N, CA, C and O of each residue as an XYZ file, in Angstrom:
444
protein
N       2.334      7.788    -12.383
C       1.226      7.104    -12.092
C       1.706      5.502    -12.539
O       2.515      5.195    -13.415
N       1.024      4.713    -11.747
C       1.531      3.277    -11.749
C       1.067      2.500    -13.074
O       0.192      2.949    -13.815
N       1.598      1.549    -13.251
C       1.429      0.457    -14.549
C       0.819     -0.736    -14.305
O       0.381     -1.465    -15.195
N       0.750     -1.067    -12.633
C       0.406     -2.372    -12.094
C      -0.722     -1.979    -10.879
O      -0.666     -1.021    -10.108
N      -1.650     -2.922    -10.954
C      -2.608     -3.073    -10.074
C      -2.850     -4.231     -9.187
O      -2.848     -5.316     -9.767
N      -2.993     -4.242     -8.308
C      -3.274     -5.442     -7.496
C      -4.747     -5.478     -7.043
O      -5.043     -4.692     -6.142
N      -5.747     -6.304     -7.553
C      -7.193     -6.115     -7.313
C      -7.723     -7.439     -6.525
O      -7.715     -8.544     -7.066
N      -8.198     -7.217     -5.159
C      -8.749     -8.176     -4.472
C      -9.994     -8.276     -4.531
O     -10.753     -7.378     -4.167
N     -10.390     -9.471     -5.036
C     -12.090     -9.527     -5.250
C     -12.573    -10.931     -4.621
O     -11.762    -11.756     -4.199
N     -13.956    -11.124     -4.598
C     -14.449    -12.526     -4.001
C     -14.167    -13.528     -4.942
O     -14.575    -14.659     -4.679
N     -13.586    -13.350     -5.928
C     -13.305    -14.370     -6.902
C     -11.794    -14.816     -7.108
O     -11.436    -15.769     -7.800
N     -10.920    -13.911     -6.345
C      -9.633    -14.050     -6.239
C      -8.797    -12.851     -6.154
O      -9.293    -11.742     -5.957
N      -7.413    -13.066     -6.312
C      -6.550    -11.838     -6.449
C      -6.035    -11.827     -7.889
O      -5.494    -12.808     -8.400
N      -6.244    -10.606     -8.547
C      -5.814    -10.404    -10.053
C      -4.705     -9.132    -10.056
O      -4.805     -8.046     -9.485
N      -3.663     -9.624    -10.863
C      -2.800     -8.479    -11.304
C      -3.222     -8.077    -12.490
O      -3.509     -8.865    -13.391
N      -3.307     -6.557    -12.606
C      -3.586     -5.941    -13.786
C      -2.531     -5.076    -14.186
O      -1.973     -4.446    -13.289
N      -2.103     -4.903    -15.504
C      -0.955     -4.053    -15.985
C      -1.346     -3.559    -17.373
O      -1.976     -4.147    -18.252
N      -0.821     -2.340    -17.355
C      -0.914     -1.471    -18.492
C       0.205     -1.259    -19.321
O       1.226     -0.734    -18.878
N       0.055     -1.748    -20.869
C       1.131     -1.506    -21.850
C       0.549     -0.512    -22.545
O       0.712      0.647    -22.162
N      -0.158     -0.771    -23.580
C      -0.940      0.015    -24.369
C      -2.209      0.333    -23.728
O      -2.700      1.458    -23.635
N      -2.826     -1.059    -23.178
C      -4.113     -0.891    -22.658
C      -4.059     -1.919    -21.363
O      -3.222     -2.804    -21.192
N      -5.146     -1.583    -20.509
C      -4.963     -2.544    -19.202
C      -5.422     -4.070    -19.627
O      -6.348     -4.312    -20.402
N      -4.553     -5.105    -18.934
C      -4.891     -6.160    -19.166
C      -4.650     -7.155    -17.915
O      -3.701     -6.890    -17.177
N      -5.370     -8.171    -17.660
C      -5.090     -9.095    -16.518
C      -3.643     -9.870    -16.891
O      -3.446    -10.385    -17.992
N      -2.770     -9.870    -15.914
C      -1.465    -10.446    -16.201
C      -1.395    -11.598    -15.386
O      -0.650    -12.499    -15.770
N      -2.037    -11.744    -14.320
C      -1.978    -12.880    -13.222
C      -3.048    -12.971    -12.280
O      -3.675    -11.991    -11.876
N      -3.255    -14.153    -11.930
C      -4.492    -14.615    -11.088
C      -3.734    -15.463    -10.044
O      -2.927    -16.313    -10.420
N      -4.008    -15.220     -8.618
C      -3.721    -16.094     -7.708
C      -5.023    -16.208     -6.735
O      -5.799    -15.277     -6.521
N      -5.117    -17.475     -6.204
C      -6.237    -17.826     -5.168
C      -7.531    -17.813     -5.902
O      -8.548    -17.386     -5.356
N      -7.528    -18.263     -7.117
C      -8.699    -18.249     -7.934
C     -10.012    -18.832     -7.235
O      -9.842    -19.929     -6.702
N     -11.099    -18.368     -7.160
C     -12.127    -18.709     -6.533
C     -12.286    -18.352     -5.128
O     -13.404    -18.536     -4.648
N     -11.246    -17.811     -4.281
C     -11.327    -17.654     -3.062
C     -11.510    -16.091     -2.888
O     -11.101    -15.297     -3.736
N     -12.148    -15.712     -1.735
C     -12.463    -14.368     -1.488
C     -11.387    -13.804     -0.819
O     -11.193    -14.006      0.380
N     -10.541    -12.982     -1.644
C      -9.501    -12.128     -1.039
C     -10.020    -10.799     -0.706
O     -10.351     -9.973     -1.556
N     -10.087    -10.601      0.704
C     -10.543     -9.353      1.046
C      -9.504     -8.117      1.204
O      -9.890     -6.948      1.202
N      -8.410     -8.423      1.314
C      -7.471     -7.238      1.040
C      -6.013     -7.818      0.495
O      -5.539     -8.946      0.630
N      -5.509     -6.731     -0.122
C      -4.099     -7.110     -0.613
C      -3.351     -5.813     -0.406
O      -3.889     -4.707     -0.355
N      -1.860     -6.093     -0.273
C      -0.900     -5.096     -0.013
C       0.547     -5.330     -0.703
O       1.131     -6.390     -0.475
N       1.037     -4.513     -1.406
C       2.428     -4.667     -1.933
C       3.204     -3.643     -1.028
O       2.817     -2.482     -0.894
N       4.221     -4.102     -0.473
C       4.924     -3.056      0.567
C       5.729     -2.187     -0.291
O       6.481     -2.708     -1.115
N       5.666     -1.188     -0.207
C       6.563      0.067     -1.006
C       8.141     -0.088     -0.425
O       9.112      0.282     -1.086
N       8.246     -0.725      0.985
C       9.631     -0.682      1.347
C      10.387     -1.852      0.754
O      11.502     -1.686      0.258
N       9.784     -3.047      0.799
C      10.637     -4.201      0.277
C       9.957     -5.001     -0.762
O      10.568     -5.965     -1.223
N       8.719     -4.714     -1.207
C       8.031     -5.337     -2.259
C       7.298     -6.608     -1.842
O       6.642     -7.230     -2.678
N       7.396     -7.046     -0.473
C       6.542     -8.100     -0.074
C       5.278     -7.800     -0.279
O       4.831     -6.659     -0.163
N       4.553     -8.889     -0.625
C       3.052     -8.819     -0.861
C       2.193     -9.646      0.031
O       2.482    -10.835      0.164
N       1.173     -9.149      0.654
C       0.244     -9.902      1.539
C      -1.054     -9.780      0.840
O      -1.415     -8.858      0.108
N      -1.805    -11.021      1.226
C      -2.940    -11.193      0.640
C      -3.972    -11.909      1.861
O      -3.727    -13.074      2.177
N      -4.812    -11.380      2.350
C      -5.993    -11.862      3.151
C      -7.013    -12.488      2.571
O      -7.623    -11.976      1.632
N      -7.292    -13.599      3.042
C      -8.307    -14.424      2.528
C      -9.487    -14.757      3.368
O      -9.313    -14.795      4.586
N     -10.607    -14.990      2.903
C     -11.884    -15.377      3.697
C     -12.193    -16.768      3.278
O     -12.861    -16.860      2.247
N     -11.899    -17.694      3.774
C     -12.290    -19.176      3.404
C     -13.755    -19.640      4.112
O     -14.144    -20.804      4.202
N     -14.414    -18.527      4.556
C     -15.856    -19.024      5.026
C     -15.557    -19.968      6.343
O     -15.318    -19.546      7.475
N     -15.621    -21.253      5.958
C     -15.773    -22.323      6.856
C     -14.315    -22.391      7.635
O     -14.310    -22.602      8.847
N     -13.099    -22.212      6.922
C     -11.804    -22.330      7.462
C     -11.350    -21.052      8.041
O     -10.283    -21.029      8.656
N     -12.151    -19.852      7.883
C     -11.770    -18.611      8.592
C     -10.753    -17.898      7.599
O     -10.440    -18.219      6.453
N     -10.367    -16.923      8.318
C      -9.424    -15.794      7.758
C      -8.095    -16.543      7.697
O      -7.744    -17.431      8.475
N      -7.299    -15.985      6.504
C      -6.163    -16.396      6.323
C      -5.098    -15.595      5.715
O      -5.540    -14.887      4.810
N      -4.052    -15.496      5.882
C      -2.825    -14.433      5.604
C      -1.775    -15.017      4.709
O      -1.148    -15.967      5.177
N      -1.492    -14.631      3.558
C      -0.433    -15.286      2.601
C       0.429    -14.099      2.354
O       0.055    -12.929      2.268
N       1.782    -14.626      2.240
C       2.727    -13.631      1.968
C       3.540    -14.262      0.567
O       3.624    -15.459      0.291
N       4.041    -13.258     -0.132
C       4.925    -13.558     -1.238
C       6.077    -12.538     -1.298
O       5.842    -11.350     -1.075
N       7.382    -12.994     -1.610
C       8.475    -12.297     -1.717
C       9.160    -12.266     -2.832
O      10.318    -11.858     -2.912
N       8.260    -12.840     -4.069
C       8.837    -13.012     -5.499
C       7.885    -12.517     -6.319
O       7.586    -13.153     -7.330
N       7.254    -11.291     -6.010
C       5.918    -10.807     -7.070
C       5.022    -11.467     -7.272
O       4.506    -11.382     -8.386
N       4.382    -12.536     -6.132
C       3.209    -13.222     -6.437
C       3.284    -14.446     -7.133
O       2.272    -15.006     -7.556
N       4.599    -14.965     -7.298
C       4.766    -16.189     -7.981
C       4.616    -17.395     -7.135
O       4.356    -18.511     -7.585
N       4.811    -17.083     -5.763
C       4.834    -18.191     -4.818
C       4.241    -17.580     -3.553
O       4.741    -16.605     -2.992
N       3.197    -18.181     -3.158
C       2.405    -17.881     -1.778
C       2.725    -18.720     -0.529
O       2.761    -19.943     -0.669
N       2.957    -18.186      0.666
C       3.029    -19.036      1.823
C       2.114    -18.490      2.677
O       1.932    -17.288      2.865
N       1.434    -19.580      3.287
C       0.327    -19.133      4.584
C       1.316    -18.632      5.575
O       2.345    -19.265      5.811
N       0.974    -17.304      6.264
C       1.518    -17.141      7.479
C       0.468    -16.993      8.625
O      -0.704    -16.781      8.316
N       0.769    -17.077      9.695
C      -0.069    -17.069     11.021
C      -0.897    -15.757     10.751
O      -0.365    -14.689     10.450
N      -2.022    -15.914     10.866
C      -3.018    -14.569     11.024
C      -2.883    -14.281     12.456
O      -2.408    -15.003     13.333
N      -3.497    -12.830     12.564
C      -3.374    -12.274     13.915
C      -4.320    -13.111     15.019
O      -5.267    -13.818     14.676
N      -4.006    -12.957     16.041
C      -5.044    -13.761     17.044
C      -5.275    -12.921     18.155
O      -4.584    -11.928     18.382
N      -6.309    -13.319     18.918
C      -6.657    -12.294     20.117
C      -5.799    -12.868     21.322
O      -5.508    -14.039     21.563
N      -5.507    -11.808     21.950
C      -4.601    -11.981     23.337
C      -5.570    -12.895     24.297
O      -6.786    -12.736     24.189
N      -5.084    -13.788     25.174
C      -5.910    -14.322     26.269
C      -6.474    -13.118     27.066
O      -5.913    -12.056     27.337
N      -7.831    -13.584     27.400
C      -8.429    -12.608     28.374
C      -8.068    -12.603     29.642
O      -7.876    -13.708     30.149
N      -7.889    -11.433     30.452
C      -7.660    -11.348     31.845
C      -8.849    -11.981     32.671
O      -9.956    -12.191     32.176
N      -8.522    -12.256     33.933
C      -9.442    -12.822     34.690
C     -10.874    -11.722     35.078
O     -11.946    -12.138     35.516
N     -10.589    -10.456     34.824
C     -11.443     -9.327     34.880
C     -12.323     -9.273     33.890
O     -13.459     -8.846     34.095
N     -11.954     -9.662     32.785
C     -12.793     -9.356     31.343
C     -13.895    -10.429     31.221
O     -13.509    -11.596     31.297
N     -14.976    -10.244     31.074
C     -16.278    -11.024     31.112
C     -16.387    -11.554     29.623
O     -15.923    -10.863     28.716
N     -16.972    -12.729     29.366
C     -17.155    -13.365     27.836
C     -18.364    -12.672     27.452
O     -19.229    -12.339     28.262
N     -18.416    -12.451     26.173
C     -19.622    -11.847     25.397
C     -20.722    -13.056     25.299
O     -20.249    -14.167     25.060
N     -21.801    -12.979     25.419
C     -22.991    -14.001     25.453
C     -23.775    -13.388     24.200
O     -23.767    -12.183     23.949
N     -24.513    -14.436     23.370
C     -25.646    -13.962     22.679
C     -26.885    -13.885     23.196
O     -26.949    -13.972     24.422
N     -27.869    -13.748     22.608
C     -29.356    -13.552     22.988
C     -29.850    -15.029     23.697
O     -30.801    -15.146     24.470
N     -29.148    -15.883     23.330
C     -29.616    -17.404     23.942
C     -28.699    -17.827     25.233
O     -28.802    -18.902     25.823
N     -27.776    -16.768     25.561
C     -26.894    -17.149     26.625
C     -25.545    -18.009     26.317
O     -24.818    -18.504     27.178
N     -25.378    -18.079     24.997
C     -24.307    -18.913     24.622
C     -22.977    -18.054     24.523
O     -23.030    -17.000     23.889
N     -21.915    -18.403     25.053
C     -20.748    -17.626     24.811
C     -20.066    -17.402     23.452
O     -19.807    -18.368     22.734
N     -19.773    -16.155     23.091
C     -19.446    -15.966     21.995
C     -17.728    -15.861     22.077
O     -17.167    -15.008     22.765
N     -17.124    -16.705     21.395
C     -15.675    -16.732     21.308
C     -14.965    -15.600     20.673
O     -15.438    -15.089     19.658
N     -13.732    -15.119     21.261
C     -13.033    -14.018     20.458
C     -12.496    -14.792     19.252
O     -11.812    -15.804     19.397
N     -12.805    -14.320     18.131
C     -12.089    -14.882     17.141
C     -12.011    -14.002     15.728
O     -12.853    -13.181     15.364
N     -10.810    -14.369     15.031
C     -10.969    -13.547     13.831
C     -11.977    -13.637     12.645
O     -11.880    -14.727     12.081
N     -12.780    -12.933     12.179
C     -13.785    -13.379     11.310
C     -13.172    -12.971      9.768
O     -13.205    -13.691      8.770
N     -12.659    -11.730      9.868
C     -12.263    -11.160      8.503
C     -11.140    -10.144      8.667
O     -11.200     -9.368      9.621
N     -10.083    -10.084      7.781
C      -9.049     -9.099      7.621
C      -9.649     -8.124      6.671
O      -9.946     -8.436      5.518
N      -9.851     -6.743      7.258
C     -10.475     -5.836      6.329
C      -9.466     -5.032      5.785
O      -9.692     -4.501      4.697
N      -8.282     -4.826      6.401
C      -7.199     -3.981      5.476
C      -5.847     -4.246      5.911
O      -5.748     -5.045      6.843
N      -4.994     -3.849      5.535
C      -3.525     -4.201      5.659
C      -2.564     -2.794      5.870
O      -2.907     -1.820      5.199
N      -1.655     -2.680      6.561
C      -0.863     -1.582      6.746
C       0.575     -1.977      6.175
O       1.114     -3.034      6.503
N       1.125     -1.121      5.355
C       2.613     -1.243      5.074
C       3.530     -0.873      6.135
O       3.294      0.037      6.931
N       4.837     -1.762      6.141
C       5.763     -1.545      7.274
C       6.396     -0.287      6.965
O       6.333      0.238      5.854
N       7.077      0.246      8.074
C       7.761      1.411      8.163
C       9.187      1.220      7.522
O       9.912      0.243      7.709
N       9.458      2.275      6.764
C      10.818      2.171      6.151
C      12.062      2.050      6.935
O      13.072      1.544      6.445
N      12.011      2.526      8.201
C      13.130      2.084      9.136
C      13.105      0.693      9.754
O      14.010      0.337     10.510
């Protein structure tokens, strides 16, 4: 059983550890909606997906256990081919392909 949890919430990313009892031991992105978090079992790299509302989905990486975070490029949709049609809403406006929220993260493969 692990003694450390990473908890993604609408109010930030919290590190919780158990010594004799569970306690919050770290806070990152305080006040920001953290939609997903992952600590890679392969190399310990941590990823945090944030939803900044107006600024959109952002992805951050830490290689030092969450002490420093660096924004990395979030996934983007590939360009459409000429055969693909645009989506339109009920008013006939084109709906652009865009990343709204990162729902989950997957760990890298050991190899």
